[in-house]
PDB file of C-alpha atoms (C1' of nucleotides) in Angstrom:
ATOM      1  CA  UNK A 778      -0.015   0.024  -0.010  1.00 94.00           C
ATOM      2  CA  UNK A 779       1.411   3.307  -1.208  1.00 94.00           C
ATOM      3  CA  UNK A 780      -0.288   6.689   0.502  1.00 96.00           C
ATOM      4  CA  UNK A 781      -0.441  10.096  -0.826  1.00 97.00           C
ATOM      5  CA  UNK A 782      -0.459  11.069   3.051  1.00 98.00           C
ATOM      6  CA  UNK A 783       2.691  12.899   3.304  1.00 97.00           C
ATOM      7  CA  UNK A 784       2.471  14.845   0.223  1.00 97.00           C
ATOM      8  CA  UNK A 785      -0.850  15.946   0.963  1.00 97.00           C
ATOM      9  CA  UNK A 786       0.221  17.225   4.587  1.00 97.00           C
ATOM     10  CA  UNK A 787       2.867  19.328   3.327  1.00 96.00           C
ATOM     11  CA  UNK A 788       1.037  21.113   0.434  1.00 96.00           C
ATOM     12  CA  UNK A 789      -1.441  22.023   3.279  1.00 96.00           C
ATOM     13  CA  UNK A 790       1.705  23.214   5.391  1.00 97.00           C
ATOM     14  CA  UNK A 791       0.611  21.005   8.325  1.00 97.00           C
ATOM     15  CA  UNK A 792       2.881  19.290  10.859  1.00 98.00           C
ATOM     16  CA  UNK A 793       2.330  15.350  11.601  1.00 98.00           C
ATOM     17  CA  UNK A 794       1.175  16.642  15.157  1.00 98.00           C
ATOM     18  CA  UNK A 795      -0.904  18.922  13.748  1.00 97.00           C
ATOM     19  CA  UNK A 796      -3.005  16.844  11.427  1.00 98.00           C
ATOM     20  CA  UNK A 797      -3.051  13.838  14.166  1.00 98.00           C
ATOM     21  CA  UNK A 798      -4.788  16.255  16.317  1.00 97.00           C
ATOM     22  CA  UNK A 799      -7.313  17.018  13.993  1.00 97.00           C
ATOM     23  CA  UNK A 800      -8.303  13.454  12.699  1.00 97.00           C
ATOM     24  CA  UNK A 801      -8.147  12.605  16.248  1.00 97.00           C
ATOM     25  CA  UNK A 802      -4.988  10.348  16.702  1.00 98.00           C
ATOM     26  CA  UNK A 803      -1.541  10.682  17.931  1.00 98.00           C
ATOM     27  CA  UNK A 804       1.414  12.186  16.041  1.00 98.00           C
ATOM     28  CA  UNK A 805       3.369   8.846  16.088  1.00 98.00           C
ATOM     29  CA  UNK A 806       0.260   7.036  14.517  1.00 98.00           C
ATOM     30  CA  UNK A 807       0.389   9.593  11.480  1.00 98.00           C
ATOM     31  CA  UNK A 808       4.153   9.080  11.307  1.00 98.00           C
ATOM     32  CA  UNK A 809       3.848   5.205  11.454  1.00 98.00           C
ATOM     33  CA  UNK A 810       1.160   5.471   8.124  1.00 98.00           C
ATOM     34  CA  UNK A 811       3.878   7.619   6.540  1.00 98.00           C
ATOM     35  CA  UNK A 812       6.652   5.642   7.054  1.00 97.00           C
ATOM     36  CA  UNK A 813       4.878   2.602   5.975  1.00 97.00           C
ATOM     37  CA  UNK A 814       4.806   1.025   9.443  1.00 97.00           C
ATOM     38  CA  UNK A 815       0.986   0.082   9.507  1.00 97.00           C
ATOM     39  CA  UNK A 816      -2.154   1.000   7.429  1.00 98.00           C
ATOM     40  CA  UNK A 817      -4.847   3.582   8.761  1.00 98.00           C
ATOM     41  CA  UNK A 818      -8.038   1.758   9.939  1.00 98.00           C
ATOM     42  CA  UNK A 819     -10.940   2.660   7.804  1.00 98.00           C
ATOM     43  CA  UNK A 820     -12.486   5.272  10.139  1.00 98.00           C
ATOM     44  CA  UNK A 821      -8.984   7.053  10.229  1.00 98.00           C
ATOM     45  CA  UNK A 822      -8.591   6.552   6.586  1.00 98.00           C
ATOM     46  CA  UNK A 823     -12.305   8.036   5.836  1.00 98.00           C
ATOM     47  CA  UNK A 824     -11.122  11.235   8.079  1.00 98.00           C
ATOM     48  CA  UNK A 825      -7.957  12.035   6.938  1.00 98.00           C
ATOM     49  CA  UNK A 826      -9.765  11.520   3.275  1.00 98.00           C
ATOM     50  CA  UNK A 827     -12.474  13.876   4.320  1.00 97.00           C
ATOM     51  CA  UNK A 828      -9.987  16.567   5.720  1.00 97.00           C
ATOM     52  CA  UNK A 829      -8.004  16.724   2.757  1.00 98.00           C
ATOM     53  CA  UNK A 830     -11.211  16.986   0.402  1.00 97.00           C
ATOM     54  CA  UNK A 831     -10.221  13.512  -1.677  1.00 98.00           C
ATOM     55  CA  UNK A 832     -11.548   9.991  -2.181  1.00 98.00           C
ATOM     56  CA  UNK A 833     -10.129   7.490   0.094  1.00 98.00           C
ATOM     57  CA  UNK A 834      -8.875   5.448  -3.062  1.00 98.00           C
ATOM     58  CA  UNK A 835      -7.087   8.624  -3.934  1.00 98.00           C
ATOM     59  CA  UNK A 836      -5.110   8.943  -1.085  1.00 98.00           C
ATOM     60  CA  UNK A 837      -4.601   4.937  -0.191  1.00 98.00           C
ATOM     61  CA  UNK A 838      -3.684   3.056  -2.985  1.00 97.00           C
ATOM     62  CA  UNK A 839      -4.006  -0.876  -2.992  1.00 97.00           C
ATOM     63  CA  UNK A 840      -3.587  -1.719  -6.318  1.00 94.00           C
ATOM     64  CA  UNK A 841      -0.341  -3.202  -6.443  1.00 89.00           C
ATOM     65  CA  UNK A 842      -1.626  -5.686  -4.318  1.00 88.00           C
ATOM     66  CA  UNK A 843      -3.952  -7.847  -6.486  1.00 77.00           C
ATOM     67  CA  UNK A 844      -3.956 -11.410  -5.334  1.00 64.00           C
ATOM     68  CA  UNK A 845      -6.216 -14.210  -6.354  1.00 51.00           C
ATOM     69  CA  UNK A 846      -9.409 -12.485  -6.991  1.00 45.00           C
ATOM     70  CA  UNK A 847     -10.587 -13.951 -10.229  1.00 38.00           C
ATOM     71  CA  UNK A 848     -12.844 -11.439 -12.074  1.00 37.00           C
TER      72      UNK A 848
ATOM     73  CA  UNK B 341     -20.780   3.416  10.852  1.00 95.00           C
ATOM     74  CA  UNK B 342     -23.528   1.909   8.336  1.00 94.00           C
ATOM     75  CA  UNK B 343     -22.874   0.004   5.439  1.00 96.00           C
ATOM     76  CA  UNK B 344     -24.371  -1.056   2.076  1.00 97.00           C
ATOM     77  CA  UNK B 345     -22.748  -4.503   2.263  1.00 98.00           C
ATOM     78  CA  UNK B 346     -25.702  -6.473   3.042  1.00 98.00           C
ATOM     79  CA  UNK B 347     -27.287  -4.729   0.403  1.00 97.00           C
ATOM     80  CA  UNK B 348     -24.960  -5.124  -2.462  1.00 98.00           C
ATOM     81  CA  UNK B 349     -24.233  -8.781  -1.642  1.00 98.00           C
ATOM     82  CA  UNK B 350     -27.863  -9.785  -2.267  1.00 97.00           C
ATOM     83  CA  UNK B 351     -28.209  -7.884  -5.234  1.00 96.00           C
ATOM     84  CA  UNK B 352     -25.312  -9.893  -6.530  1.00 97.00           C
ATOM     85  CA  UNK B 353     -27.150 -13.043  -5.516  1.00 97.00           C
ATOM     86  CA  UNK B 354     -23.905 -14.088  -3.192  1.00 98.00           C
ATOM     87  CA  UNK B 355     -23.702 -15.846  -0.097  1.00 98.00           C
ATOM     88  CA  UNK B 356     -21.570 -14.541   3.082  1.00 98.00           C
ATOM     89  CA  UNK B 357     -18.980 -17.603   2.388  1.00 98.00           C
ATOM     90  CA  UNK B 358     -19.265 -16.509  -1.148  1.00 98.00           C
ATOM     91  CA  UNK B 359     -17.941 -12.955  -0.623  1.00 98.00           C
ATOM     92  CA  UNK B 360     -15.662 -13.832   2.194  1.00 98.00           C
ATOM     93  CA  UNK B 361     -14.192 -16.425  -0.259  1.00 97.00           C
ATOM     94  CA  UNK B 362     -13.752 -13.692  -2.912  1.00 97.00           C
ATOM     95  CA  UNK B 363     -12.235 -11.065  -0.889  1.00 97.00           C
ATOM     96  CA  UNK B 364     -10.203 -13.455   1.096  1.00 97.00           C
ATOM     97  CA  UNK B 365     -11.639 -13.432   4.836  1.00 98.00           C
ATOM     98  CA  UNK B 366     -13.744 -15.914   6.196  1.00 98.00           C
ATOM     99  CA  UNK B 367     -17.642 -15.790   6.379  1.00 98.00           C
ATOM    100  CA  UNK B 368     -17.573 -14.974  10.034  1.00 98.00           C
ATOM    101  CA  UNK B 369     -16.164 -11.885   9.025  1.00 98.00           C
ATOM    102  CA  UNK B 370     -18.693 -10.911   6.645  1.00 98.00           C
ATOM    103  CA  UNK B 371     -21.148 -11.685   8.822  1.00 98.00           C
ATOM    104  CA  UNK B 372     -19.554  -9.430  11.800  1.00 98.00           C
ATOM    105  CA  UNK B 373     -19.260  -6.560   9.513  1.00 98.00           C
ATOM    106  CA  UNK B 374     -22.979  -6.892   8.092  1.00 98.00           C
ATOM    107  CA  UNK B 375     -24.185  -7.154  11.672  1.00 97.00           C
ATOM    108  CA  UNK B 376     -22.127  -4.324  12.913  1.00 97.00           C
ATOM    109  CA  UNK B 377     -19.672  -6.319  15.480  1.00 97.00           C
ATOM    110  CA  UNK B 378     -16.969  -4.512  13.799  1.00 97.00           C
ATOM    111  CA  UNK B 379     -15.506  -2.300  10.951  1.00 98.00           C
ATOM    112  CA  UNK B 380     -13.304  -4.060   8.225  1.00 98.00           C
ATOM    113  CA  UNK B 381      -9.614  -2.913   7.882  1.00 98.00           C
ATOM    114  CA  UNK B 382      -8.983  -0.420   5.104  1.00 98.00           C
ATOM    115  CA  UNK B 383      -7.396  -3.257   2.801  1.00 98.00           C
ATOM    116  CA  UNK B 384     -10.381  -5.358   3.321  1.00 98.00           C
ATOM    117  CA  UNK B 385     -12.893  -2.225   2.774  1.00 98.00           C
ATOM    118  CA  UNK B 386     -10.809  -1.407  -0.448  1.00 98.00           C
ATOM    119  CA  UNK B 387     -11.343  -5.155  -1.887  1.00 98.00           C
ATOM    120  CA  UNK B 388     -14.968  -4.947  -1.157  1.00 98.00           C
ATOM    121  CA  UNK B 389     -15.517  -1.731  -2.972  1.00 98.00           C
ATOM    122  CA  UNK B 390     -13.485  -2.743  -5.910  1.00 97.00           C
ATOM    123  CA  UNK B 391     -15.492  -6.250  -5.991  1.00 97.00           C
ATOM    124  CA  UNK B 392     -18.640  -4.314  -6.564  1.00 98.00           C
ATOM    125  CA  UNK B 393     -17.368  -1.602  -8.308  1.00 98.00           C
ATOM    126  CA  UNK B 394     -18.259   1.331  -5.971  1.00 98.00           C
ATOM    127  CA  UNK B 395     -15.974   3.918  -4.046  1.00 98.00           C
ATOM    128  CA  UNK B 396     -15.339   3.064  -0.589  1.00 98.00           C
ATOM    129  CA  UNK B 397     -17.325   5.743   0.753  1.00 98.00           C
ATOM    130  CA  UNK B 398     -20.424   4.987  -0.973  1.00 98.00           C
ATOM    131  CA  UNK B 399     -20.596   1.537   0.605  1.00 98.00           C
ATOM    132  CA  UNK B 400     -19.224   2.239   3.972  1.00 98.00           C
ATOM    133  CA  UNK B 401     -20.742   5.520   5.481  1.00 97.00           C
ATOM    134  CA  UNK B 402     -19.062   7.425   8.693  1.00 97.00           C
ATOM    135  CA  UNK B 403     -20.686  10.749   8.104  1.00 94.00           C
ATOM    136  CA  UNK B 404     -23.352  10.317  11.480  1.00 89.00           C
ATOM    137  CA  UNK B 405     -19.584  10.014  13.320  1.00 89.00           C
ATOM    138  CA  UNK B 406     -18.557  13.840  12.879  1.00 77.00           C
ATOM    139  CA  UNK B 407     -16.855  14.819  16.234  1.00 65.00           C
ATOM    140  CA  UNK B 408     -14.577  17.692  16.751  1.00 53.00           C
ATOM    141  CA  UNK B 409     -13.069  18.466  13.568  1.00 47.00           C
ATOM    142  CA  UNK B 410     -13.136  22.201  12.865  1.00 38.00           C
ATOM    143  CA  UNK B 411     -13.669  22.766   9.216  1.00 38.00           C
TER     144      UNK B 411
ATOM    145  C1'  DC C 154      27.948  26.570  16.955  1.00 50.03           C
ATOM    146  C1'  DC C 155      23.443  26.196  19.500  1.00 50.03           C
ATOM    147  C1'  DT C 156      18.891  25.817  19.736  1.00 50.03           C
ATOM    148  C1'  DG C 157      14.477  24.413  19.148  1.00 50.03           C
ATOM    149  C1'  DA C 158      10.914  22.345  16.173  1.00 50.03           C
ATOM    150  C1'  DA C 159       9.867  18.579  13.440  1.00 50.03           C
ATOM    151  C1'  DA C 160      10.510  14.122  12.348  1.00 50.03           C
ATOM    152  C1'  DG C 161      11.489   9.445  13.334  1.00 50.03           C
ATOM    153  C1'  DT C 162      11.810   5.384  16.450  1.00 50.03           C
ATOM    154  C1'  DC C 163      11.611   2.076  20.610  1.00 50.03           C
ATOM    155  C1'  DA C 164       9.534  -0.594  24.411  1.00 50.03           C
ATOM    156  C1'  DG C 165       5.291  -1.848  26.722  1.00 50.03           C
ATOM    157  C1'  DG C 166       0.528  -1.984  26.767  1.00 50.03           C
ATOM    158  C1'  DT C 167      -4.683  -1.510  25.266  1.00 50.03           C
ATOM    159  C1'  DT C 168      -8.143  -2.392  21.817  1.00 50.03           C
ATOM    160  C1'  DT C 169      -9.987  -4.240  17.215  1.00 50.03           C
ATOM    161  C1'  DG C 170      -9.684  -7.293  13.267  1.00 50.03           C
ATOM    162  C1'  DC C 171      -9.782 -11.723  11.856  1.00 50.03           C
ATOM    163  C1'  DT C 172      -9.197 -16.714  12.743  1.00 50.03           C
ATOM    164  C1'  DT C 173     -11.266 -21.624  13.514  1.00 50.03           C
ATOM    165  C1'  DG C 174     -14.506 -24.632  15.370  1.00 50.03           C
ATOM    166  C1'  DA C 175     -18.560 -25.272  17.509  1.00 50.03           C
ATOM    167  C1'  DC C 176     -23.128 -24.338  18.225  1.00 50.03           C
ATOM    168  C1'  DT C 177     -27.968 -22.389  17.363  1.00 50.03           C
ATOM    169  C1'  DT C 178     -31.274 -20.253  14.593  1.00 50.03           C
ATOM    170  C1'  DC C 179     -33.889 -19.163  10.444  1.00 50.03           C
ATOM    171  C1'  DT C 180     -35.702 -20.398   5.952  1.00 50.03           C
ATOM    172  C1'  DG C 181     -37.131 -22.496   2.574  1.00 50.03           C
ATOM    173  C1'  DT C 182     -38.293 -27.493   0.249  1.00 50.03           C
ATOM    174  C1'  DC C 183     -39.399 -31.851  -0.194  1.00 50.03           C
TER     175       DC C 183
ATOM    176  C1'  DG D  34     -42.319 -32.629   9.790  1.00 50.03           C
ATOM    177  C1'  DA D  35     -37.668 -33.397   8.224  1.00 50.03           C
ATOM    178  C1'  DC D  36     -33.382 -31.921   6.350  1.00 50.03           C
ATOM    179  C1'  DA D  37     -30.420 -28.825   4.163  1.00 50.03           C
ATOM    180  C1'  DG D  38     -28.285 -24.607   3.387  1.00 50.03           C
ATOM    181  C1'  DA D  39     -27.766 -19.749   5.091  1.00 50.03           C
ATOM    182  C1'  DA D  40     -27.272 -16.751   8.628  1.00 50.03           C
ATOM    183  C1'  DG D  41     -26.174 -15.564  13.294  1.00 50.03           C
ATOM    184  C1'  DT D  42     -23.369 -16.004  17.543  1.00 50.03           C
ATOM    185  C1'  DC D  43     -20.023 -17.596  20.967  1.00 50.03           C
ATOM    186  C1'  DA D  44     -14.981 -18.669  22.936  1.00 50.03           C
ATOM    187  C1'  DA D  45     -10.189 -18.700  22.704  1.00 50.03           C
ATOM    188  C1'  DG D  46      -6.308 -16.872  20.265  1.00 50.03           C
ATOM    189  C1'  DC D  47      -3.374 -14.116  17.368  1.00 50.03           C
ATOM    190  C1'  DA D  48      -1.916  -9.887  14.973  1.00 50.03           C
ATOM    191  C1'  DA D  49      -2.565  -5.139  13.680  1.00 50.03           C
ATOM    192  C1'  DA D  50      -3.922  -0.628  15.077  1.00 50.03           C
ATOM    193  C1'  DC D  51      -3.565   2.483  18.063  1.00 50.03           C
ATOM    194  C1'  DC D  52      -2.386   4.654  22.530  1.00 50.03           C
ATOM    195  C1'  DT D  53       1.689   6.621  26.239  1.00 50.03           C
ATOM    196  C1'  DG D  54       6.124   8.100  27.355  1.00 50.03           C
ATOM    197  C1'  DA D  55      11.091   8.722  26.606  1.00 50.03           C
ATOM    198  C1'  DC D  56      14.580   8.988  23.797  1.00 50.03           C
ATOM    199  C1'  DT D  57      17.686  10.061  19.106  1.00 50.03           C
ATOM    200  C1'  DT D  58      18.165  12.086  14.695  1.00 50.03           C
ATOM    201  C1'  DT D  59      17.745  16.295  11.305  1.00 50.03           C
ATOM    202  C1'  DC D  60      17.401  20.645  10.194  1.00 50.03           C
ATOM    203  C1'  DA D  61      16.738  25.785   9.093  1.00 50.03           C
ATOM    204  C1'  DG D  62      17.667  30.408  12.085  1.00 50.03           C
ATOM    205  C1'  DG D  63      19.993  33.200  14.947  1.00 50.03           C
TER     206       DG D  63
END
DNA sequence: CCTGAAAGTCAGGTTTGCTTGACTTCTGTC
DNA sequence: GACAGAAGTCAAGCAAACCTGACTTTCAGG
């Protein structure tokens, strides 16, 4: 999973602590997501997407993790 | 959080076990999500959304959980 | 060079997403 | 009414998503 979170946050001139505060998580959580330590929950992803005014899929991209999903 | 998962699954004529198999989780997981026991991870939400061809926000709706997010 | 703010990292702990296995309840069909 | 398949539920366990608190690294300005 790759995210555009770091980019978006920079564009909005926010610090990790700032963003964390606004979406209700710790600054370490934001940092961990940006550095790929883990993925956000659906609720957090939703709040982040809403905060930046973008759809979730446009911020968090899983399209490189296509396994056995027979179409 | 309310989801349209049960509805979409019914529209596609799938059983909980079927759907679970296609997105890579157990049938109990699908059931728990449909009955509101817990929320899916972002990865699972992404796979479900992709499987039904809808954006995540259109399937899982958090808009009733708006707390202190100063716009 | 110093300082301070921001970012990054680690340990330890709690909560939640998800598993398997087993059991019960609901719904239809014969 | 019996049977089967689907849905629902519970317990026990593991892994991932958070938390707090503390520490180190990076880097721009004075």
